[in-house]
């Protein structure tokens, strides 16, 4: 059992194909190029989750766990695990240029320190480069306290992620 201690869900605003996970007090992880996995990029001290849509809202669920949970068995197309560090204890999902209507749970629920984040994605091929009126993409972010470890790719099956792994350089915008 993963010891799930909290769950939150909400819509997160996306601009320029991304939303972010950051700690306002310091960098969350070492740089990681998007070409590595096609879902998570770390640059400028923040982790950027790459979306198929250009601008709009995506559905994000956050689950906080005492120990490592099993990856979700739902129909996720991409799953990437990475380590993050919170300097202030305020590691959070954030919009790139807009605030969330309702905040999701703070990812660094044990205060400052090291955490493991497993990001699941589906629907990124539905409206690539579009500004949809309705939600077309879903994300699950599972979080638990853990020492830093290498990035782990658990699943890669969407076309959008494959295009990013194929040599895309830099963040759009």
mmCIF file of N, CA, C and O in Angstrom, residues 38-131:
data_model
loop_
_atom_site.group_PDB
_atom_site.id
_atom_site.type_symbol
_atom_site.label_atom_id
_atom_site.label_comp_id
_atom_site.label_asym_id
_atom_site.label_seq_id
_atom_site.Cartn_x
_atom_site.Cartn_y
_atom_site.Cartn_z
ATOM 1 N N UNK A 38 10.321 13.443 -23.480
ATOM 2 C CA UNK A 38 9.154 13.950 -24.182
ATOM 3 C C UNK A 38 7.996 14.396 -23.314
ATOM 4 O O UNK A 38 6.946 14.784 -23.817
ATOM 5 N N UNK A 39 8.160 14.376 -21.995
ATOM 6 C CA UNK A 39 7.085 14.787 -21.089
ATOM 7 C C UNK A 39 7.535 15.815 -20.067
ATOM 8 O O UNK A 39 6.857 16.808 -19.842
ATOM 9 N N UNK A 40 8.684 15.585 -19.444
ATOM 10 C CA UNK A 40 9.177 16.464 -18.387
ATOM 11 C C UNK A 40 10.500 17.072 -18.827
ATOM 12 O O UNK A 40 11.417 16.365 -19.246
ATOM 13 N N UNK A 41 10.578 18.397 -18.691
ATOM 14 C CA UNK A 41 11.811 19.129 -18.954
ATOM 15 C C UNK A 41 12.131 19.921 -17.698
ATOM 16 O O UNK A 41 11.218 20.469 -17.067
ATOM 17 N N UNK A 42 13.400 19.995 -17.317
ATOM 18 C CA UNK A 42 13.794 20.836 -16.195
ATOM 19 C C UNK A 42 14.759 21.884 -16.728
ATOM 20 O O UNK A 42 15.779 21.551 -17.338
ATOM 21 N N UNK A 43 14.387 23.147 -16.536
ATOM 22 C CA UNK A 43 15.208 24.264 -16.994
ATOM 23 C C UNK A 43 14.909 25.465 -16.109
ATOM 24 O O UNK A 43 13.802 25.599 -15.577
ATOM 25 N N UNK A 44 15.894 26.323 -15.957
ATOM 26 C CA UNK A 44 15.717 27.552 -15.182
ATOM 27 C C UNK A 44 15.183 27.277 -13.779
ATOM 28 O O UNK A 44 14.421 28.062 -13.219
ATOM 29 N N UNK A 45 15.530 26.112 -13.213
ATOM 30 C CA UNK A 45 15.166 25.793 -11.840
ATOM 31 C C UNK A 45 13.781 25.220 -11.639
ATOM 32 O O UNK A 45 13.397 24.916 -10.520
ATOM 33 N N UNK A 46 12.991 25.076 -12.712
ATOM 34 C CA UNK A 46 11.629 24.548 -12.587
ATOM 35 C C UNK A 46 11.458 23.335 -13.495
ATOM 36 O O UNK A 46 12.184 23.181 -14.484
ATOM 37 N N UNK A 47 10.498 22.490 -13.173
ATOM 38 C CA UNK A 47 10.141 21.349 -14.024
ATOM 39 C C UNK A 47 8.938 21.775 -14.865
ATOM 40 O O UNK A 47 7.947 22.281 -14.333
ATOM 41 N N UNK A 48 9.048 21.583 -16.166
ATOM 42 C CA UNK A 48 7.979 21.929 -17.093
ATOM 43 C C UNK A 48 7.358 20.649 -17.621
ATOM 44 O O UNK A 48 8.063 19.773 -18.120
ATOM 45 N N UNK A 49 6.040 20.544 -17.504
ATOM 46 C CA UNK A 49 5.308 19.400 -18.024
ATOM 47 C C UNK A 49 4.800 19.818 -19.398
ATOM 48 O O UNK A 49 4.074 20.799 -19.537
ATOM 49 N N UNK A 50 5.204 19.074 -20.415
ATOM 50 C CA UNK A 50 4.904 19.430 -21.798
ATOM 51 C C UNK A 50 3.535 18.907 -22.200
ATOM 52 O O UNK A 50 3.219 17.743 -21.989
ATOM 53 N N UNK A 51 2.724 19.783 -22.785
ATOM 54 C CA UNK A 51 1.364 19.458 -23.183
ATOM 55 C C UNK A 51 1.223 19.518 -24.698
ATOM 56 O O UNK A 51 1.970 20.235 -25.372
ATOM 57 N N UNK A 52 0.245 18.800 -25.230
ATOM 58 C CA UNK A 52 -0.036 18.860 -26.660
ATOM 59 C C UNK A 52 -0.704 20.165 -27.036
ATOM 60 O O UNK A 52 -0.384 20.766 -28.053
ATOM 61 N N UNK A 53 -1.660 20.613 -26.206
ATOM 62 C CA UNK A 53 -2.348 21.866 -26.508
ATOM 63 C C UNK A 53 -1.380 23.030 -26.351
ATOM 64 O O UNK A 53 -0.437 22.981 -25.559
ATOM 65 N N UNK A 54 -1.615 24.075 -27.112
ATOM 66 C CA UNK A 54 -0.780 25.273 -27.012
ATOM 67 C C UNK A 54 -1.194 26.106 -25.805
ATOM 68 O O UNK A 54 -0.370 26.519 -24.993
ATOM 69 N N UNK A 55 -2.488 26.351 -25.697
ATOM 70 C CA UNK A 55 -3.033 27.207 -24.644
ATOM 71 C C UNK A 55 -4.401 26.657 -24.248
ATOM 72 O O UNK A 55 -5.140 26.181 -25.103
ATOM 73 N N UNK A 56 -4.711 26.725 -22.972
ATOM 74 C CA UNK A 56 -6.000 26.248 -22.485
ATOM 75 C C UNK A 56 -5.835 25.638 -21.114
ATOM 76 O O UNK A 56 -4.880 25.943 -20.398
ATOM 77 N N UNK A 57 -6.752 24.770 -20.753
ATOM 78 C CA UNK A 57 -6.710 24.114 -19.450
ATOM 79 C C UNK A 57 -6.538 22.613 -19.625
ATOM 80 O O UNK A 57 -7.093 22.021 -20.554
ATOM 81 N N UNK A 58 -5.784 22.012 -18.710
ATOM 82 C CA UNK A 58 -5.660 20.560 -18.630
ATOM 83 C C UNK A 58 -6.139 20.131 -17.250
ATOM 84 O O UNK A 58 -6.129 20.913 -16.307
ATOM 85 N N UNK A 59 -6.575 18.884 -17.152
ATOM 86 C CA UNK A 59 -7.053 18.336 -15.890
ATOM 87 C C UNK A 59 -5.874 17.675 -15.178
ATOM 88 O O UNK A 59 -5.205 16.814 -15.760
ATOM 89 N N UNK A 60 -5.596 18.095 -13.950
ATOM 90 C CA UNK A 60 -4.471 17.548 -13.192
ATOM 91 C C UNK A 60 -4.965 17.016 -11.853
ATOM 92 O O UNK A 60 -5.665 17.712 -11.117
ATOM 93 N N UNK A 61 -4.594 15.764 -11.569
ATOM 94 C CA UNK A 61 -4.839 15.169 -10.263
ATOM 95 C C UNK A 61 -3.497 14.978 -9.583
ATOM 96 O O UNK A 61 -2.542 14.506 -10.212
ATOM 97 N N UNK A 62 -3.404 15.363 -8.321
ATOM 98 C CA UNK A 62 -2.202 15.181 -7.514
ATOM 99 C C UNK A 62 -2.549 14.217 -6.390
ATOM 100 O O UNK A 62 -3.573 14.392 -5.723
ATOM 101 N N UNK A 63 -1.698 13.200 -6.193
ATOM 102 C CA UNK A 63 -1.860 12.306 -5.047
ATOM 103 C C UNK A 63 -0.557 12.297 -4.264
ATOM 104 O O UNK A 63 0.522 12.182 -4.840
ATOM 105 N N UNK A 64 -0.665 12.444 -2.962
ATOM 106 C CA UNK A 64 0.486 12.472 -2.066
ATOM 107 C C UNK A 64 0.535 11.160 -1.302
ATOM 108 O O UNK A 64 -0.495 10.694 -0.812
ATOM 109 N N UNK A 65 1.736 10.575 -1.192
ATOM 110 C CA UNK A 65 1.894 9.242 -0.618
ATOM 111 C C UNK A 65 3.026 9.212 0.410
ATOM 112 O O UNK A 65 4.022 9.916 0.250
ATOM 113 N N UNK A 66 2.882 8.358 1.407
ATOM 114 C CA UNK A 66 3.943 8.169 2.396
ATOM 115 C C UNK A 66 5.125 7.423 1.793
ATOM 116 O O UNK A 66 6.276 7.668 2.155
ATOM 117 N N UNK A 67 4.833 6.467 0.901
ATOM 118 C CA UNK A 67 5.864 5.672 0.229
ATOM 119 C C UNK A 67 5.515 5.561 -1.250
ATOM 120 O O UNK A 67 4.415 5.943 -1.666
ATOM 121 N N UNK A 68 6.422 5.008 -2.040
ATOM 122 C CA UNK A 68 6.218 4.908 -3.485
ATOM 123 C C UNK A 68 4.976 4.088 -3.817
ATOM 124 O O UNK A 68 4.880 2.930 -3.431
ATOM 125 N N UNK A 69 4.020 4.686 -4.537
ATOM 126 C CA UNK A 69 2.842 3.934 -4.971
ATOM 127 C C UNK A 69 3.149 3.188 -6.269
ATOM 128 O O UNK A 69 4.139 3.484 -6.945
ATOM 129 N N UNK A 70 2.303 2.261 -6.621
ATOM 130 C CA UNK A 70 2.410 1.633 -7.935
ATOM 131 C C UNK A 70 1.973 2.657 -8.979
ATOM 132 O O UNK A 70 1.100 3.488 -8.706
ATOM 133 N N UNK A 71 2.580 2.620 -10.162
ATOM 134 C CA UNK A 71 2.090 3.515 -11.218
ATOM 135 C C UNK A 71 0.617 3.220 -11.491
ATOM 136 O O UNK A 71 0.176 2.078 -11.356
ATOM 137 N N UNK A 72 -0.130 4.234 -11.841
ATOM 138 C CA UNK A 72 -1.550 4.041 -12.127
ATOM 139 C C UNK A 72 -1.708 3.073 -13.296
ATOM 140 O O UNK A 72 -0.930 3.102 -14.252
ATOM 141 N N UNK A 73 -2.713 2.229 -13.216
ATOM 142 C CA UNK A 73 -2.952 1.263 -14.285
ATOM 143 C C UNK A 73 -3.999 1.753 -15.277
ATOM 144 O O UNK A 73 -4.386 1.015 -16.177
ATOM 145 N N UNK A 74 -4.461 2.982 -15.132
ATOM 146 C CA UNK A 74 -5.395 3.539 -16.106
ATOM 147 C C UNK A 74 -4.693 3.662 -17.463
ATOM 148 O O UNK A 74 -3.520 3.342 -17.592
ATOM 149 N N UNK A 75 -5.396 4.175 -18.435
ATOM 150 C CA UNK A 75 -4.871 4.236 -19.807
ATOM 151 C C UNK A 75 -3.914 5.405 -20.035
ATOM 152 O O UNK A 75 -4.126 6.227 -20.927
ATOM 153 N N UNK A 76 -2.858 5.479 -19.269
ATOM 154 C CA UNK A 76 -1.877 6.553 -19.421
ATOM 155 C C UNK A 76 -0.949 6.229 -20.589
ATOM 156 O O UNK A 76 -0.499 5.106 -20.744
ATOM 157 N N UNK A 77 -0.655 7.242 -21.392
ATOM 158 C CA UNK A 77 0.189 7.047 -22.572
ATOM 159 C C UNK A 77 1.657 7.323 -22.285
ATOM 160 O O UNK A 77 2.528 6.756 -22.931
ATOM 161 N N UNK A 78 1.919 8.217 -21.370
ATOM 162 C CA UNK A 78 3.288 8.581 -21.016
ATOM 163 C C UNK A 78 3.393 8.576 -19.496
ATOM 164 O O UNK A 78 2.495 9.078 -18.801
ATOM 165 N N UNK A 79 4.487 8.020 -18.975
ATOM 166 C CA UNK A 79 4.736 8.038 -17.528
ATOM 167 C C UNK A 79 6.231 8.241 -17.321
ATOM 168 O O UNK A 79 7.044 7.452 -17.815
ATOM 169 N N UNK A 80 6.583 9.285 -16.601
ATOM 170 C CA UNK A 80 7.986 9.613 -16.310
ATOM 171 C C UNK A 80 8.108 9.929 -14.829
ATOM 172 O O UNK A 80 7.284 10.652 -14.269
ATOM 173 N N UNK A 81 9.150 9.397 -14.208
ATOM 174 C CA UNK A 81 9.446 9.630 -12.793
ATOM 175 C C UNK A 81 10.724 10.449 -12.690
ATOM 176 O O UNK A 81 11.709 10.146 -13.364
ATOM 177 N N UNK A 82 10.709 11.465 -11.828
ATOM 178 C CA UNK A 82 11.918 12.253 -11.598
ATOM 179 C C UNK A 82 11.969 12.722 -10.154
ATOM 180 O O UNK A 82 10.964 12.704 -9.447
ATOM 181 N N UNK A 83 13.147 13.115 -9.730
ATOM 182 C CA UNK A 83 13.342 13.605 -8.365
ATOM 183 C C UNK A 83 13.305 15.123 -8.353
ATOM 184 O O UNK A 83 13.747 15.773 -9.308
ATOM 185 N N UNK A 84 12.766 15.670 -7.279
ATOM 186 C CA UNK A 84 12.704 17.118 -7.119
ATOM 187 C C UNK A 84 13.083 17.463 -5.685
ATOM 188 O O UNK A 84 12.882 16.674 -4.767
ATOM 189 N N UNK A 85 13.607 18.655 -5.520
ATOM 190 C CA UNK A 85 14.001 19.138 -4.205
ATOM 191 C C UNK A 85 13.210 20.411 -3.915
ATOM 192 O O UNK A 85 13.058 21.273 -4.781
ATOM 193 N N UNK A 86 12.715 20.515 -2.693
ATOM 194 C CA UNK A 86 12.021 21.721 -2.275
ATOM 195 C C UNK A 86 12.849 22.417 -1.207
ATOM 196 O O UNK A 86 13.098 21.858 -0.142
ATOM 197 N N UNK A 87 13.269 23.630 -1.504
ATOM 198 C CA UNK A 87 14.056 24.420 -0.562
ATOM 199 C C UNK A 87 13.150 24.960 0.537
ATOM 200 O O UNK A 87 13.489 24.907 1.721
ATOM 201 N N UNK A 88 11.971 25.450 0.159
ATOM 202 C CA UNK A 88 11.093 26.144 1.109
ATOM 203 C C UNK A 88 9.972 25.278 1.676
ATOM 204 O O UNK A 88 9.307 25.688 2.614
ATOM 205 N N UNK A 89 9.735 24.118 1.058
ATOM 206 C CA UNK A 89 8.567 23.331 1.435
ATOM 207 C C UNK A 89 7.329 23.792 0.687
ATOM 208 O O UNK A 89 6.207 23.463 1.058
ATOM 209 N N UNK A 90 7.525 24.560 -0.388
ATOM 210 C CA UNK A 90 6.435 25.120 -1.171
ATOM 211 C C UNK A 90 6.546 24.684 -2.637
ATOM 212 O O UNK A 90 6.410 25.486 -3.544
ATOM 213 N N UNK A 91 6.806 23.395 -2.852
ATOM 214 C CA UNK A 91 6.873 22.828 -4.197
ATOM 215 C C UNK A 91 5.439 22.632 -4.679
ATOM 216 O O UNK A 91 4.658 21.927 -4.041
ATOM 217 N N UNK A 92 5.088 23.290 -5.799
ATOM 218 C CA UNK A 92 3.688 23.294 -6.233
ATOM 219 C C UNK A 92 3.554 23.224 -7.740
ATOM 220 O O UNK A 92 4.447 23.637 -8.476
ATOM 221 N N UNK A 93 2.386 22.733 -8.181
ATOM 222 C CA UNK A 93 1.992 22.822 -9.583
ATOM 223 C C UNK A 93 1.530 24.252 -9.810
ATOM 224 O O UNK A 93 0.737 24.788 -9.024
ATOM 225 N N UNK A 94 2.020 24.856 -10.899
ATOM 226 C CA UNK A 94 1.685 26.256 -11.186
ATOM 227 C C UNK A 94 1.452 26.428 -12.688
ATOM 228 O O UNK A 94 2.012 25.695 -13.485
ATOM 229 N N UNK A 95 0.662 27.424 -13.028
ATOM 230 C CA UNK A 95 0.537 27.810 -14.421
ATOM 231 C C UNK A 95 1.798 28.542 -14.832
ATOM 232 O O UNK A 95 2.518 29.081 -13.990
ATOM 233 N N UNK A 96 2.066 28.566 -16.116
ATOM 234 C CA UNK A 96 3.259 29.259 -16.606
ATOM 235 C C UNK A 96 3.109 30.768 -16.455
ATOM 236 O O UNK A 96 4.003 31.441 -15.969
ATOM 237 N N UNK A 97 1.943 31.294 -16.867
ATOM 238 C CA UNK A 97 1.729 32.742 -16.824
ATOM 239 C C UNK A 97 0.408 33.121 -16.169
ATOM 240 O O UNK A 97 -0.007 34.263 -16.233
ATOM 241 N N UNK A 98 -0.271 32.147 -15.576
ATOM 242 C CA UNK A 98 -1.556 32.421 -14.922
ATOM 243 C C UNK A 98 -1.654 31.565 -13.669
ATOM 244 O O UNK A 98 -1.120 30.462 -13.619
ATOM 245 N N UNK A 99 -2.324 32.091 -12.669
ATOM 246 C CA UNK A 99 -2.523 31.344 -11.428
ATOM 247 C C UNK A 99 -3.624 30.306 -11.605
ATOM 248 O O UNK A 99 -4.517 30.447 -12.453
ATOM 249 N N UNK A 100 -3.581 29.280 -10.786
ATOM 250 C CA UNK A 100 -4.635 28.278 -10.761
ATOM 251 C C UNK A 100 -5.856 28.882 -10.084
ATOM 252 O O UNK A 100 -5.720 29.674 -9.146
ATOM 253 N N UNK A 101 -7.054 28.514 -10.552
ATOM 254 C CA UNK A 101 -8.272 28.993 -9.905
ATOM 255 C C UNK A 101 -8.357 28.470 -8.479
ATOM 256 O O UNK A 101 -8.741 29.181 -7.563
ATOM 257 N N UNK A 102 -8.003 27.198 -8.303
ATOM 258 C CA UNK A 102 -7.929 26.587 -6.979
ATOM 259 C C UNK A 102 -6.623 25.829 -6.893
ATOM 260 O O UNK A 102 -6.312 25.022 -7.761
ATOM 261 N N UNK A 103 -5.838 26.092 -5.850
ATOM 262 C CA UNK A 103 -4.543 25.439 -5.719
ATOM 263 C C UNK A 103 -4.703 23.945 -5.485
ATOM 264 O O UNK A 103 -5.613 23.499 -4.788
ATOM 265 N N UNK A 104 -3.789 23.205 -6.075
ATOM 266 C CA UNK A 104 -3.684 21.773 -5.816
ATOM 267 C C UNK A 104 -2.875 21.591 -4.539
ATOM 268 O O UNK A 104 -2.222 22.529 -4.072
ATOM 269 N N UNK A 105 -2.871 20.399 -3.961
ATOM 270 C CA UNK A 105 -2.081 20.189 -2.735
ATOM 271 C C UNK A 105 -0.596 20.520 -2.958
ATOM 272 O O UNK A 105 -0.058 20.312 -4.047
ATOM 273 N N UNK A 106 0.033 21.043 -1.918
ATOM 274 C CA UNK A 106 1.479 21.308 -1.961
ATOM 275 C C UNK A 106 2.186 19.969 -2.099
ATOM 276 O O UNK A 106 1.936 19.031 -1.333
ATOM 277 N N UNK A 107 3.064 19.856 -3.100
ATOM 278 C CA UNK A 107 3.741 18.590 -3.367
ATOM 279 C C UNK A 107 4.743 18.222 -2.277
ATOM 280 O O UNK A 107 4.943 17.054 -1.983
ATOM 281 N N UNK A 108 5.366 19.223 -1.683
ATOM 282 C CA UNK A 108 6.369 18.989 -0.636
ATOM 283 C C UNK A 108 5.673 18.949 0.727
ATOM 284 O O UNK A 108 5.956 19.751 1.604
ATOM 285 N N UNK A 109 4.795 17.971 0.887
ATOM 286 C CA UNK A 109 3.925 17.898 2.055
ATOM 287 C C UNK A 109 4.669 17.586 3.347
ATOM 288 O O UNK A 109 4.134 17.797 4.424
ATOM 289 N N UNK A 110 5.908 17.104 3.265
ATOM 290 C CA UNK A 110 6.727 16.860 4.466
ATOM 291 C C UNK A 110 7.676 18.015 4.742
ATOM 292 O O UNK A 110 8.610 17.877 5.519
ATOM 293 N N UNK A 111 7.469 19.140 4.084
ATOM 294 C CA UNK A 111 8.347 20.290 4.261
ATOM 295 C C UNK A 111 9.531 20.247 3.313
ATOM 296 O O UNK A 111 9.555 19.458 2.357
ATOM 297 N N UNK A 112 10.541 21.080 3.542
ATOM 298 C CA UNK A 112 11.713 21.099 2.668
ATOM 299 C C UNK A 112 12.350 19.712 2.578
ATOM 300 O O UNK A 112 12.335 18.950 3.549
ATOM 301 N N UNK A 113 12.910 19.409 1.407
ATOM 302 C CA UNK A 113 13.584 18.129 1.236
ATOM 303 C C UNK A 113 13.393 17.543 -0.142
ATOM 304 O O UNK A 113 12.956 18.220 -1.074
ATOM 305 N N UNK A 114 13.719 16.256 -0.269
ATOM 306 C CA UNK A 114 13.695 15.552 -1.552
ATOM 307 C C UNK A 114 12.413 14.742 -1.714
ATOM 308 O O UNK A 114 11.940 14.100 -0.769
ATOM 309 N N UNK A 115 11.899 14.757 -2.952
ATOM 310 C CA UNK A 115 10.668 14.055 -3.293
ATOM 311 C C UNK A 115 10.841 13.378 -4.648
ATOM 312 O O UNK A 115 11.645 13.800 -5.468
ATOM 313 N N UNK A 116 10.037 12.352 -4.854
ATOM 314 C CA UNK A 116 9.974 11.677 -6.145
ATOM 315 C C UNK A 116 8.606 11.990 -6.737
ATOM 316 O O UNK A 116 7.582 11.905 -6.035
ATOM 317 N N UNK A 117 8.579 12.378 -8.009
ATOM 318 C CA UNK A 117 7.346 12.710 -8.702
ATOM 319 C C UNK A 117 7.188 11.782 -9.893
ATOM 320 O O UNK A 117 8.122 11.616 -10.680
ATOM 321 N N UNK A 118 6.025 11.174 -10.005
ATOM 322 C CA UNK A 118 5.708 10.322 -11.161
ATOM 323 C C UNK A 118 4.581 11.021 -11.920
ATOM 324 O O UNK A 118 3.473 11.169 -11.418
ATOM 325 N N UNK A 119 4.892 11.461 -13.142
ATOM 326 C CA UNK A 119 3.935 12.203 -13.963
ATOM 327 C C UNK A 119 3.355 11.270 -15.023
ATOM 328 O O UNK A 119 4.101 10.660 -15.789
ATOM 329 N N UNK A 120 2.035 11.164 -15.034
ATOM 330 C CA UNK A 120 1.296 10.377 -16.028
ATOM 331 C C UNK A 120 0.575 11.365 -16.953
ATOM 332 O O UNK A 120 0.071 12.384 -16.478
ATOM 333 N N UNK A 121 0.485 11.035 -18.246
ATOM 334 C CA UNK A 121 -0.224 11.905 -19.193
ATOM 335 C C UNK A 121 -1.015 11.074 -20.194
ATOM 336 O O UNK A 121 -0.586 9.995 -20.599
ATOM 337 N N UNK A 122 -2.160 11.624 -20.601
ATOM 338 C CA UNK A 122 -2.916 11.036 -21.717
ATOM 339 C C UNK A 122 -3.698 12.158 -22.410
ATOM 340 O O UNK A 122 -4.016 13.180 -21.805
ATOM 341 N N UNK A 123 -3.952 11.953 -23.703
ATOM 342 C CA UNK A 123 -4.723 12.919 -24.482
ATOM 343 C C UNK A 123 -3.893 13.964 -25.193
ATOM 344 O O UNK A 123 -4.456 14.856 -25.838
ATOM 345 N N UNK A 124 -2.565 13.879 -25.131
ATOM 346 C CA UNK A 124 -1.738 14.926 -25.741
ATOM 347 C C UNK A 124 -1.818 14.939 -27.262
ATOM 348 O O UNK A 124 -1.494 15.947 -27.880
ATOM 349 N N UNK A 125 -2.259 13.847 -27.888
ATOM 350 C CA UNK A 125 -2.389 13.807 -29.349
ATOM 351 C C UNK A 125 -3.730 14.352 -29.838
ATOM 352 O O UNK A 125 -3.930 14.533 -31.037
ATOM 353 N N UNK A 126 -4.651 14.623 -28.946
ATOM 354 C CA UNK A 126 -6.022 14.993 -29.318
ATOM 355 C C UNK A 126 -6.123 16.357 -29.988
ATOM 356 O O UNK A 126 -6.858 16.518 -30.956
ATOM 357 N N UNK A 127 -5.422 17.360 -29.483
ATOM 358 C CA UNK A 127 -5.569 18.742 -29.980
ATOM 359 C C UNK A 127 -4.212 19.435 -30.039
ATOM 360 O O UNK A 127 -4.042 20.538 -29.524
ATOM 361 N N UNK A 128 -3.249 18.802 -30.686
ATOM 362 C CA UNK A 128 -1.882 19.348 -30.747
ATOM 363 C C UNK A 128 -1.894 20.733 -31.392
ATOM 364 O O UNK A 128 -2.490 20.937 -32.459
ATOM 365 N N UNK A 129 -1.243 21.673 -30.727
ATOM 366 C CA UNK A 129 -1.084 23.063 -31.172
ATOM 367 C C UNK A 129 -2.386 23.866 -31.195
ATOM 368 O O UNK A 129 -2.428 24.968 -31.714
ATOM 369 N N UNK A 130 -3.443 23.323 -30.611
ATOM 370 C CA UNK A 130 -4.757 23.962 -30.640
ATOM 371 C C UNK A 130 -5.010 24.663 -29.302
ATOM 372 O O UNK A 130 -4.358 24.398 -28.298
ATOM 373 N N UNK A 131 -5.987 25.564 -29.315
ATOM 374 C CA UNK A 131 -6.476 26.218 -28.106
ATOM 375 C C UNK A 131 -7.914 25.724 -27.914
ATOM 376 O O UNK A 131 -8.869 26.379 -28.326
#
